Tab-separated table of C-alpha atoms and ligand atoms in Angstrom:
chain	number	residue	atom	x	y	z
A	1	UNK	CA	-35.451	21.944	12.790
A	2	UNK	CA	-32.941	19.546	10.944
A	3	UNK	CA	-32.791	23.284	8.775
A	4	UNK	CA	-31.397	24.987	12.237
A	5	UNK	CA	-29.639	22.283	13.490
A	6	UNK	CA	-27.197	21.920	10.479
A	7	UNK	CA	-26.466	25.694	10.063
A	8	UNK	CA	-26.109	26.810	13.681
A	9	UNK	CA	-24.345	23.510	14.990
A	10	UNK	CA	-23.176	20.876	12.073
A	11	UNK	CA	-22.165	23.174	9.444
A	12	UNK	CA	-20.090	25.465	11.552
A	13	UNK	CA	-18.626	22.031	13.269
A	14	UNK	CA	-17.694	20.272	9.754
A	15	UNK	CA	-16.439	23.388	8.198
A	16	UNK	CA	-14.407	24.453	10.781
A	17	UNK	CA	-13.813	21.806	12.790
A	18	UNK	CA	-12.731	19.142	10.714
A	19	UNK	CA	-12.018	20.555	7.601
A	20	UNK	CA	-10.441	23.201	9.505
A	21	UNK	CA	-12.073	25.979	7.107
A	22	UNK	CA	-12.702	29.949	7.678
A	23	UNK	CA	-16.266	30.042	5.414
A	24	UNK	CA	-18.689	30.782	8.372
A	25	UNK	CA	-16.229	33.601	10.155
A	26	UNK	CA	-15.657	34.935	6.092
A	27	UNK	CA	-19.692	34.418	5.219
A	28	UNK	CA	-20.590	36.627	8.644
A	29	UNK	CA	-18.353	39.082	7.425
A	30	UNK	CA	-19.575	39.322	4.895
A	31	UNK	CA	-22.841	39.552	6.183
A	32	UNK	CA	-21.714	42.946	7.701
A	33	UNK	CA	-19.867	43.658	4.525
A	34	UNK	CA	-22.979	43.740	2.024
A	35	UNK	CA	-24.483	46.874	4.248
A	36	UNK	CA	-21.084	49.287	4.200
A	37	UNK	CA	-21.445	52.595	1.807
A	38	UNK	CA	-19.580	52.386	-1.260
A	39	UNK	CA	-17.270	54.400	0.080
A	40	UNK	CA	-16.456	51.619	2.250
A	41	UNK	CA	-16.794	48.705	0.253
A	42	UNK	CA	-13.980	50.431	-2.328
A	43	UNK	CA	-11.636	51.650	0.199
A	44	UNK	CA	-11.233	47.709	1.098
A	45	UNK	CA	-11.252	46.012	-2.369
A	46	UNK	CA	-8.542	48.873	-2.623
A	47	UNK	CA	-6.873	47.668	-0.355
A	48	UNK	CA	-7.016	43.973	-1.458
A	49	UNK	CA	-6.376	45.167	-4.181
A	50	UNK	CA	-3.103	46.605	-3.737
A	51	UNK	CA	-1.892	43.485	-1.288
A	52	UNK	CA	-2.248	40.690	-3.283
A	53	UNK	CA	-0.804	42.788	-7.007
A	54	UNK	CA	1.987	43.576	-4.988
A	55	UNK	CA	2.249	39.190	-3.666
A	56	UNK	CA	1.820	38.826	-7.977
A	57	UNK	CA	4.652	40.773	-8.770
A	58	UNK	CA	6.756	40.239	-6.074
A	59	UNK	CA	6.084	36.165	-5.436
A	60	UNK	CA	4.814	34.847	-9.245
A	61	UNK	CA	7.420	34.868	-11.666
A	62	UNK	CA	4.637	35.335	-14.661
A	63	UNK	CA	3.714	38.664	-13.008
A	64	UNK	CA	7.005	40.001	-11.950
A	65	UNK	CA	8.168	39.187	-15.320
A	66	UNK	CA	5.172	41.369	-17.136
A	67	UNK	CA	5.280	43.765	-15.274
A	68	UNK	CA	8.529	44.911	-14.735
A	69	UNK	CA	8.952	44.214	-18.581
A	70	UNK	CA	6.436	46.927	-19.008
A	71	UNK	CA	7.728	49.283	-16.521
A	72	UNK	CA	4.904	48.394	-13.693
A	73	UNK	CA	5.420	48.776	-10.275
A	74	UNK	CA	3.049	47.574	-7.445
A	75	UNK	CA	4.179	50.150	-4.636
A	76	UNK	CA	3.321	53.183	-7.338
A	77	UNK	CA	-0.725	50.891	-7.763
A	78	UNK	CA	-2.188	53.939	-5.356
A	79	UNK	CA	-5.799	54.736	-6.726
A	80	UNK	CA	-8.398	52.549	-8.727
A	81	UNK	CA	-6.893	54.675	-11.928
A	82	UNK	CA	-3.808	53.436	-11.660
A	83	UNK	CA	-4.834	49.889	-12.092
A	84	UNK	CA	-5.778	51.125	-16.108
A	85	UNK	CA	-2.396	50.837	-16.880
A	86	UNK	CA	-1.994	46.793	-15.935
A	87	UNK	CA	-2.192	44.628	-18.774
A	88	UNK	CA	-5.398	41.695	-19.009
A	89	UNK	CA	-5.072	38.068	-18.706
A	90	UNK	CA	-6.690	35.799	-21.272
A	91	UNK	CA	-7.383	31.721	-21.285
A	92	UNK	CA	-4.308	31.189	-23.434
A	93	UNK	CA	-1.624	33.278	-21.690
A	94	UNK	CA	-3.166	30.916	-18.542
A	95	UNK	CA	-3.041	28.380	-20.321
A	96	UNK	CA	0.673	28.237	-21.522
A	97	UNK	CA	2.433	30.430	-17.699
A	98	UNK	CA	0.263	28.048	-15.239
A	99	UNK	CA	3.001	26.722	-13.699
A	100	UNK	CA	4.659	30.765	-13.516
A	101	UNK	CA	2.167	31.843	-12.088
A	102	UNK	CA	1.746	30.130	-9.386
A	103	UNK	CA	3.586	31.770	-6.148
A	104	UNK	CA	6.683	30.969	-5.267
A	105	UNK	CA	5.621	31.611	-1.193
A	106	UNK	CA	4.322	28.558	0.885
A	107	UNK	CA	1.167	28.802	0.086
A	108	UNK	CA	-1.727	25.998	0.240
A	109	UNK	CA	-2.111	25.542	-3.453
A	110	UNK	CA	-5.773	23.281	-5.147
A	111	UNK	CA	-6.293	22.266	-8.713
A	112	UNK	CA	-9.125	23.593	-10.446
A	113	UNK	CA	-10.153	22.794	-13.646
A	114	UNK	CA	-13.149	24.805	-15.832
A	115	UNK	CA	-15.142	22.821	-18.794
A	116	UNK	CA	-14.483	25.919	-21.055
A	117	UNK	CA	-18.479	27.295	-21.721
A	118	UNK	CA	-16.413	28.537	-24.255
A	119	UNK	CA	-14.405	26.027	-25.390
A	120	UNK	CA	-11.960	26.010	-24.272
A	121	UNK	CA	-11.056	23.662	-20.509
A	122	UNK	CA	-8.376	25.087	-18.335
A	123	UNK	CA	-6.525	24.253	-15.755
A	124	UNK	CA	-6.183	26.872	-12.766
A	125	UNK	CA	-4.396	26.566	-8.817
A	126	UNK	CA	-5.658	28.576	-6.213
A	127	UNK	CA	-5.557	28.996	-2.329
A	128	UNK	CA	-7.316	27.015	0.322
A	129	UNK	CA	-8.341	30.417	1.741
A	130	UNK	CA	-9.297	32.111	-0.964
A	131	UNK	CA	-11.392	29.343	-1.702
A	132	UNK	CA	-13.323	29.606	1.695
A	133	UNK	CA	-13.815	33.475	0.697
A	134	UNK	CA	-15.867	32.315	-2.588
A	135	UNK	CA	-18.030	29.503	-0.372
A	136	UNK	CA	-18.860	32.722	1.626
A	137	UNK	CA	-20.077	34.719	-0.723
A	138	UNK	CA	-21.935	31.872	-2.107
A	139	UNK	CA	-23.910	31.270	1.067
A	140	UNK	CA	-24.685	35.098	0.995
A	141	UNK	CA	-25.924	35.574	-2.045
A	142	UNK	CA	-27.767	32.556	-2.254
A	143	UNK	CA	-29.406	33.222	1.490
A	144	UNK	CA	-30.883	36.935	-0.907
A	145	UNK	CA	-32.578	34.026	-2.469
A	146	UNK	CA	-34.150	32.231	0.778
A	147	UNK	CA	-31.390	30.038	-0.298
A	148	UNK	CA	-28.372	29.543	2.890
A	149	UNK	CA	-27.508	26.917	3.766
A	150	UNK	CA	-29.562	24.360	5.391
A	151	UNK	CA	-32.758	25.143	3.499
A	152	UNK	CA	-33.947	21.639	1.223
A	153	UNK	CA	-32.761	22.161	-1.839
A	154	UNK	CA	-33.616	19.761	-5.136
A	155	UNK	CA	-30.604	20.462	-7.413
A	156	UNK	CA	-31.433	20.130	-11.338
A	157	UNK	CA	-27.962	20.123	-12.145
A	158	UNK	CA	-24.485	19.267	-14.617
A	159	UNK	CA	-23.888	16.113	-12.311
A	160	UNK	CA	-20.552	14.222	-12.704
A	161	UNK	CA	-20.113	12.634	-16.309
A	162	UNK	CA	-17.445	10.129	-17.195
A	163	UNK	CA	-16.594	7.189	-14.970
A	164	UNK	CA	-17.246	8.047	-11.515
A	165	UNK	CA	-15.933	4.930	-8.910
A	166	UNK	CA	-18.945	3.834	-6.574
A	167	UNK	CA	-17.252	4.827	-3.493
A	168	UNK	CA	-17.517	8.335	-4.640
A	169	UNK	CA	-21.077	7.919	-5.974
A	170	UNK	CA	-21.359	7.024	-1.964
A	171	UNK	CA	-19.892	9.786	-0.751
A	172	UNK	CA	-21.011	12.372	-3.133
A	173	UNK	CA	-24.406	10.900	-2.102
A	174	UNK	CA	-23.931	10.899	1.165
A	175	UNK	CA	-22.474	14.346	1.352
A	176	UNK	CA	-26.121	15.502	-0.654
A	177	UNK	CA	-29.108	14.371	1.951
A	178	UNK	CA	-25.837	15.935	5.118
A	179	UNK	CA	-26.876	18.912	2.725
A	180	UNK	CA	-30.482	18.686	2.081
A	181	UNK	CA	-29.700	18.739	-1.704
A	182	UNK	CA	-31.756	16.170	-4.288
A	183	UNK	CA	-29.743	16.868	-7.477
A	184	UNK	CA	-32.085	15.682	-10.151
A	185	UNK	CA	-29.438	15.746	-13.700
A	186	UNK	CA	-29.812	18.030	-16.057
A	187	UNK	CA	-28.602	15.738	-18.970
A	188	UNK	CA	-31.455	13.379	-18.098
A	189	UNK	CA	-34.324	15.703	-18.361
A	190	UNK	CA	-35.727	13.413	-21.219
A	191	UNK	CA	-39.349	14.350	-22.731
A	192	UNK	CA	-39.575	10.645	-21.026
A	193	UNK	CA	-37.863	11.590	-17.819
A	194	UNK	CA	-39.647	14.778	-17.202
A	195	UNK	CA	-42.982	12.708	-15.473
A	196	UNK	CA	-40.475	11.138	-13.218
A	197	UNK	CA	-38.551	13.827	-11.923
A	198	UNK	CA	-41.950	15.597	-11.619
A	199	UNK	CA	-43.226	12.532	-8.475
A	200	UNK	CA	-39.217	13.049	-7.484
A	201	UNK	CA	-40.471	16.995	-6.824
A	202	UNK	CA	-42.666	16.795	-5.127
A	203	UNK	CA	-42.559	13.680	-2.972
A	204	UNK	CA	-39.528	15.905	-1.932
A	205	UNK	CA	-41.554	19.384	-1.832
A	206	UNK	CA	-38.367	21.555	-1.861
A	207	UNK	CA	-37.954	24.461	0.526
A	208	UNK	CA	-36.051	25.845	-3.023
A	209	UNK	CA	-35.170	24.696	-7.085
A	210	UNK	CA	-31.322	25.197	-7.958
A	211	UNK	CA	-31.037	24.482	-11.581
A	212	UNK	CA	-29.630	25.669	-14.990
A	213	UNK	CA	-31.946	27.794	-16.998
A	214	UNK	CA	-32.241	25.746	-20.134
A	215	UNK	CA	-33.466	22.166	-18.754
A	216	UNK	CA	-35.570	24.519	-16.074
A	217	UNK	CA	-37.621	26.505	-18.335
A	218	UNK	CA	-37.864	23.103	-20.713
A	219	UNK	CA	-39.198	21.360	-17.554
A	220	UNK	CA	-41.878	23.665	-17.295
A	221	UNK	CA	-42.782	23.718	-20.779
A	222	UNK	CA	-43.716	20.100	-20.406
A	223	UNK	CA	-45.833	21.300	-17.231
A	224	UNK	CA	-47.566	23.264	-18.235
A	225	UNK	CA	-48.657	21.046	-21.220
A	226	UNK	CA	-49.201	18.402	-18.984
A	227	UNK	CA	-51.231	20.236	-17.451
A	228	UNK	CA	-49.115	19.597	-13.506
A	229	UNK	CA	-48.603	21.458	-11.122
A	230	UNK	CA	-45.607	21.401	-8.621
A	231	UNK	CA	-45.590	22.068	-5.330
A	232	UNK	CA	-44.577	24.907	-4.913
A	233	UNK	CA	-41.233	25.599	-3.523
A	234	UNK	CA	-40.282	29.391	-2.198
A	235	UNK	CA	-37.481	31.070	-4.912
A	236	UNK	CA	-35.655	29.453	-7.598
A	237	UNK	CA	-32.578	30.269	-8.303
A	238	UNK	CA	-30.994	30.080	-11.533
A	239	UNK	CA	-27.737	30.117	-13.734
A	240	UNK	CA	-24.998	28.650	-15.859
A	241	UNK	CA	-27.120	29.961	-18.525
A	242	UNK	CA	-28.418	32.675	-19.470
A	243	UNK	CA	-31.869	33.206	-18.451
A	244	UNK	CA	-34.111	35.362	-21.036
A	245	UNK	CA	-37.778	37.362	-19.725
A	246	UNK	CA	-39.202	34.898	-21.562
A	247	UNK	CA	-37.721	31.959	-20.061
A	248	UNK	CA	-38.823	33.709	-16.756
A	249	UNK	CA	-42.330	34.349	-16.611
A	250	UNK	CA	-43.004	30.761	-18.180
A	251	UNK	CA	-41.185	28.939	-14.591
A	252	UNK	CA	-41.659	31.696	-12.422
A	253	UNK	CA	-45.497	30.813	-13.676
A	254	UNK	CA	-45.614	27.725	-13.644
A	255	UNK	CA	-43.869	27.371	-10.190
A	256	UNK	CA	-45.247	30.069	-8.022
A	257	UNK	CA	-41.991	31.235	-7.199
A	258	UNK	CA	-39.909	33.979	-8.166
A	259	UNK	CA	-37.001	33.371	-9.867
A	260	UNK	CA	-33.126	35.312	-8.322
A	261	UNK	CA	-30.906	35.116	-10.957
A	262	UNK	CA	-26.857	34.499	-10.080
A	263	UNK	CA	-23.395	34.484	-12.559
A	264	UNK	CA	-21.047	32.353	-11.526
A	265	UNK	CA	-17.917	30.513	-13.092
A	266	UNK	CA	-15.510	27.681	-12.036
A	267	UNK	CA	-12.791	30.615	-11.444
A	268	UNK	CA	-14.414	32.667	-8.644
A	269	UNK	CA	-17.472	30.703	-7.587
A	270	UNK	CA	-19.948	33.087	-6.949
A	271	UNK	CA	-19.184	36.536	-9.256
A	272	UNK	CA	-23.256	38.523	-8.652
A	273	UNK	CA	-26.527	37.790	-7.454
A	274	UNK	CA	-30.066	39.062	-7.288
A	275	UNK	CA	-31.731	39.865	-3.982
A	276	UNK	CA	-35.096	40.676	-3.532
A	277	UNK	CA	-35.648	43.566	-5.593
A	278	UNK	CA	-34.680	41.618	-8.777
A	279	UNK	CA	-33.026	44.739	-9.615
A	280	UNK	CA	-29.434	43.630	-11.311
A	281	UNK	CA	-27.426	40.987	-9.886
A	282	UNK	CA	-25.096	42.566	-6.509
A	283	UNK	CA	-21.051	41.907	-6.778
A	284	UNK	CA	-19.548	39.848	-4.810
A	285	UNK	CA	-16.736	43.319	-4.305
A	286	UNK	CA	-15.530	42.011	-1.280
A	287	UNK	CA	-13.901	38.843	-2.643
A	288	UNK	CA	-13.815	40.103	-6.231
A	289	UNK	CA	-12.696	43.646	-8.954
A	290	UNK	CA	-15.577	42.837	-11.441
A	291	UNK	CA	-14.480	45.535	-14.551
A	292	UNK	CA	-16.808	45.922	-18.105
A	293	UNK	CA	-14.240	46.328	-20.605
A	294	UNK	CA	-14.179	47.126	-24.157
A	295	UNK	CA	-11.567	45.433	-26.383
A	296	UNK	CA	-8.506	48.024	-26.228
A	297	UNK	CA	-8.961	48.191	-22.275
A	298	UNK	CA	-10.264	50.986	-22.151
A	299	UNK	CA	-13.713	51.252	-19.333
A	300	UNK	CA	-17.408	50.367	-21.397
A	301	UNK	CA	-18.758	53.294	-21.261
A	302	UNK	CA	-22.185	53.528	-18.668
A	303	UNK	CA	-25.972	51.393	-20.740
A	304	UNK	CA	-22.667	49.756	-23.614
A	305	UNK	CA	-22.185	45.925	-23.402
A	306	UNK	CA	-18.137	45.331	-22.966
A	307	UNK	CA	-16.250	42.929	-21.893
A	308	UNK	CA	-16.093	40.476	-18.630
A	309	UNK	CA	-12.447	40.835	-16.856
A	310	UNK	CA	-12.102	40.056	-12.949
A	311	UNK	CA	-9.605	40.512	-10.880
A	312	UNK	CA	-9.675	38.191	-7.570
A	313	UNK	CA	-8.167	39.958	-4.572
A	314	UNK	CA	-7.930	36.375	-2.635
A	315	UNK	CA	-6.565	34.060	-4.582
A	316	UNK	CA	-2.949	34.142	-3.490
A	317	UNK	CA	-2.126	30.166	-4.715
A	318	UNK	CA	-2.237	31.226	-8.263
A	319	UNK	CA	-3.357	35.113	-8.872
A	320	UNK	CA	-5.875	35.841	-11.243
A	321	UNK	CA	-5.815	39.528	-12.079
A	322	UNK	CA	-7.535	41.395	-15.115
A	323	UNK	CA	-8.956	38.299	-16.343
A	324	UNK	CA	-10.932	38.820	-19.524
A	325	UNK	CA	-13.546	35.704	-18.666
A	326	UNK	CA	-15.353	35.754	-22.617
A	327	UNK	CA	-18.864	36.568	-20.793
A	328	UNK	CA	-19.947	39.838	-21.645
A	329	UNK	CA	-22.238	42.248	-19.579
A	330	UNK	CA	-24.139	45.660	-19.372
A	331	UNK	CA	-21.872	48.479	-17.709
A	332	UNK	CA	-22.456	49.989	-14.405
A	333	UNK	CA	-23.029	49.850	-11.643
A	334	UNK	CA	-25.679	51.095	-9.888
A	335	UNK	CA	-26.785	50.874	-6.464
A	336	UNK	CA	-30.096	48.682	-5.445
A	337	UNK	CA	-32.833	50.367	-3.563
A	338	UNK	CA	-32.106	47.433	-0.626
A	339	UNK	CA	-29.862	49.782	0.409
A	340	UNK	CA	-26.488	47.042	0.459
A	341	UNK	CA	-23.427	49.406	-1.248
A	342	UNK	CA	-22.780	45.866	-3.321
A	343	UNK	CA	-23.031	47.904	-6.973
A	344	UNK	CA	-25.325	45.981	-9.432
A	345	UNK	CA	-24.143	44.735	-12.432
A	346	UNK	CA	-26.966	45.458	-14.791
A	347	UNK	CA	-27.213	42.649	-17.065
A	348	UNK	CA	-24.980	39.202	-18.834
A	349	UNK	CA	-25.385	39.215	-22.262
A	350	UNK	CA	-23.021	36.217	-24.588
A	351	UNK	CA	-22.529	33.570	-22.255
A	352	UNK	CA	-25.666	31.278	-23.942
A	353	UNK	CA	-24.760	27.989	-25.211
A	354	UNK	CA	-27.020	26.514	-27.716
A	355	UNK	CA	-29.088	23.583	-27.756
A	356	UNK	CA	-29.215	20.785	-29.657
A	357	UNK	CA	-31.797	18.413	-31.260
A	358	UNK	CA	-32.630	14.650	-31.356
A	359	UNK	CA	-35.317	12.686	-33.623
A	360	UNK	CA	-36.968	11.225	-30.173
A	361	UNK	CA	-37.319	14.987	-28.799
A	362	UNK	CA	-34.369	15.435	-26.911
A	363	UNK	CA	-33.117	18.247	-26.243
A	364	UNK	CA	-29.871	18.637	-24.498
A	365	UNK	CA	-28.386	21.516	-23.081
A	366	UNK	CA	-25.016	22.766	-24.906
A	367	UNK	CA	-23.854	22.910	-21.115
A	368	UNK	CA	-23.420	18.849	-21.355
A	369	UNK	CA	-20.418	19.203	-23.280
A	370	UNK	CA	-18.107	21.256	-21.179
A	371	UNK	CA	-18.378	19.119	-18.581
A	372	UNK	CA	-17.977	16.053	-20.419
A	373	UNK	CA	-14.676	17.520	-22.298
A	374	UNK	CA	-13.517	18.393	-18.447
A	375	UNK	CA	-12.388	15.176	-18.112
A	376	UNK	CA	-10.501	15.030	-21.349
A	377	UNK	CA	-7.326	17.050	-20.046
A	378	UNK	CA	-5.219	17.018	-23.836
A	379	UNK	CA	-8.871	18.880	-25.598
A	380	UNK	CA	-7.935	22.616	-25.954
A	381	UNK	CA	-10.946	23.629	-27.601
A	382	UNK	CA	-13.778	22.378	-28.709
A	383	UNK	CA	-17.301	22.770	-31.164
A	384	UNK	CA	-19.827	20.619	-31.708
A	385	UNK	CA	-21.567	20.983	-35.119
A	386	UNK	CA	-25.351	19.929	-35.256
A	387	UNK	CA	-24.935	18.631	-39.171
A	388	UNK	CA	-28.704	16.986	-38.507
A	389	UNK	CA	-30.482	15.836	-36.573
A	390	UNK	CA	-29.226	11.902	-36.652
A	391	UNK	CA	-25.858	13.767	-37.525
A	392	UNK	CA	-23.463	14.854	-35.063
A	393	UNK	CA	-19.702	16.182	-34.748
A	394	UNK	CA	-17.486	16.696	-32.542
A	395	UNK	CA	-14.900	18.740	-33.511
A	396	UNK	CA	-11.660	18.805	-31.379
A	397	UNK	CA	-8.590	20.739	-31.046
A	398	UNK	CA	-5.973	18.189	-28.982
A	399	UNK	CA	-2.788	18.530	-27.869
A	400	UNK	CA	-0.389	14.969	-28.516
A	401	UNK	CA	-3.659	13.062	-28.887
A	402	UNK	CA	-6.081	10.740	-27.275
A	403	UNK	CA	-6.387	8.057	-26.982
A	404	UNK	CA	-8.384	4.889	-28.883
A	405	UNK	CA	-9.942	4.144	-25.348
A	406	UNK	CA	-10.288	7.418	-24.587
A	407	UNK	CA	-11.921	8.034	-27.783
A	408	UNK	CA	-14.593	4.953	-27.121
A	409	UNK	CA	-15.546	6.552	-23.723
A	410	UNK	CA	-15.747	9.869	-25.648
A	411	UNK	CA	-18.204	8.221	-27.869
A	412	UNK	CA	-20.062	6.385	-25.357
A	413	UNK	CA	-20.639	10.034	-22.814
A	414	UNK	CA	-21.990	11.368	-25.698
A	415	UNK	CA	-24.383	8.504	-27.192
A	416	UNK	CA	-25.869	8.177	-23.329
A	417	UNK	CA	-27.137	11.331	-23.411
A	418	UNK	CA	-28.182	11.255	-27.530
A	419	UNK	CA	-29.403	8.063	-27.417
A	420	UNK	CA	-29.296	5.708	-30.037
A	421	UNK	CA	-30.242	7.303	-32.921
A	422	UNK	CA	-27.906	10.154	-33.341
A	423	UNK	CA	-24.887	9.426	-35.715
A	424	UNK	CA	-22.246	11.247	-33.203
A	425	UNK	CA	-18.647	11.515	-35.071
A	426	UNK	CA	-15.555	13.158	-33.812
A	427	UNK	CA	-12.998	14.590	-35.477
A	428	UNK	CA	-9.657	15.780	-34.740
A	429	UNK	CA	-9.130	20.143	-36.819
A	430	UNK	CA	-5.703	21.314	-36.198
A	431	UNK	CA	-8.034	24.743	-34.889
A	432	UNK	CA	-11.710	25.827	-35.098
A	433	UNK	CA	-11.384	29.063	-35.840
A	434	UNK	CA	-13.485	32.227	-33.648
A	435	UNK	CA	-16.808	34.325	-34.405
A	436	UNK	CA	-16.113	37.425	-36.127
A	437	UNK	CA	-17.483	38.430	-32.437
A	438	UNK	CA	-14.060	37.212	-31.503
A	439	UNK	CA	-15.837	34.396	-29.395
A	440	UNK	CA	-15.655	30.584	-30.202
A	441	UNK	CA	-19.421	29.226	-30.856
A	442	UNK	CA	-19.569	26.089	-28.586
A	443	UNK	CA	-22.813	24.448	-30.775
A	444	UNK	CA	-22.521	25.580	-34.474
A	445	UNK	CA	-25.633	24.089	-36.766
A	446	UNK	CA	-25.140	22.852	-39.565
A	447	UNK	CA	-28.768	23.053	-41.072
B	1	ZN	ZN1	-30.584	45.143	-4.176
């Protein structure tokens, strides 16, 4: 009852009237356009691409300098093939050029930050209108998993790390209740806490579980070992960490429900999600152009692994044009038997963050660190080294240094998570080398 009321009355009122957003109408449109043919979708997408590229060249100093210098002209972008001439963009450039990447046009902007799952935190901007569109994409994608707004959901998710004021925590708690979400922090899935989480979960009786992959997998293993049977949800949505087949099997077995994998990031929100056919991730194509490219920038052949490159079609505040996000995926955009025209991304690989072990049996997801580090904007790059089970070193590349208070705060947050048996050390370094594949490893095991 509340679910229907929420979806059809409360959410539209809050979102549209109180907040003045257009999320609901974008969501409505997206529910229609997913059934368009691939050709119709590509036509829509290319039109949006031309507009944002023209806007970027006309109003963003970084893009006009960069493209004019290469003789590129947005008006000559006549077919998707022409777009291959446009240069790629990486995180480092965004860090250095953020201000020049912003539009000079009067667009209402908001600022966001990524925790930097690749080890390099990032601050960026987007216009409020595009935030409504990406929220709509998330509603639709989660809807495929039976997790549209209004459903009763239990989250095993990354929660705010650091000193969040009491009033803010209260506000967040009220929001979650209004949304019918119960949030369990994935940083608290210690062996000691799991029994408590199990009881809470069963009392809550969620329709859908939404979780980071690794904590949910650890939880499923615990329940199986202990012979505990959870109340069955209708479905499970996982994201933020790579899902291995063995994890999918165990989780589905323990919870008695199907998993729907999602792929998203702070920069773009939902990039892709599984439908009821589970044959790949349908891309949020009306909002994003996703390419899979080789290191030299050429398109990766069907079935092979390449770099994920994304263009946001509606971020007019600070356009992301051909952004290399650091993830790897298998190329080839097939159609799905479900009949939706949205292409399928076969498989996302190479964004797994390792787990740290502690002497008292905790397993700390690598995702903890990006969440923590994003609270310290001076940190440009970081890496966590598990020297032994008892010693963890946090290597930091810092612009301008950290204050003593900041160091203490960082250490104290890490210790909350690792417990008292681990010696946590901070080490300031000039650089952190990348792997042979050109990627930064967030968690390194020295032993
Ligand atoms: Zn499908």
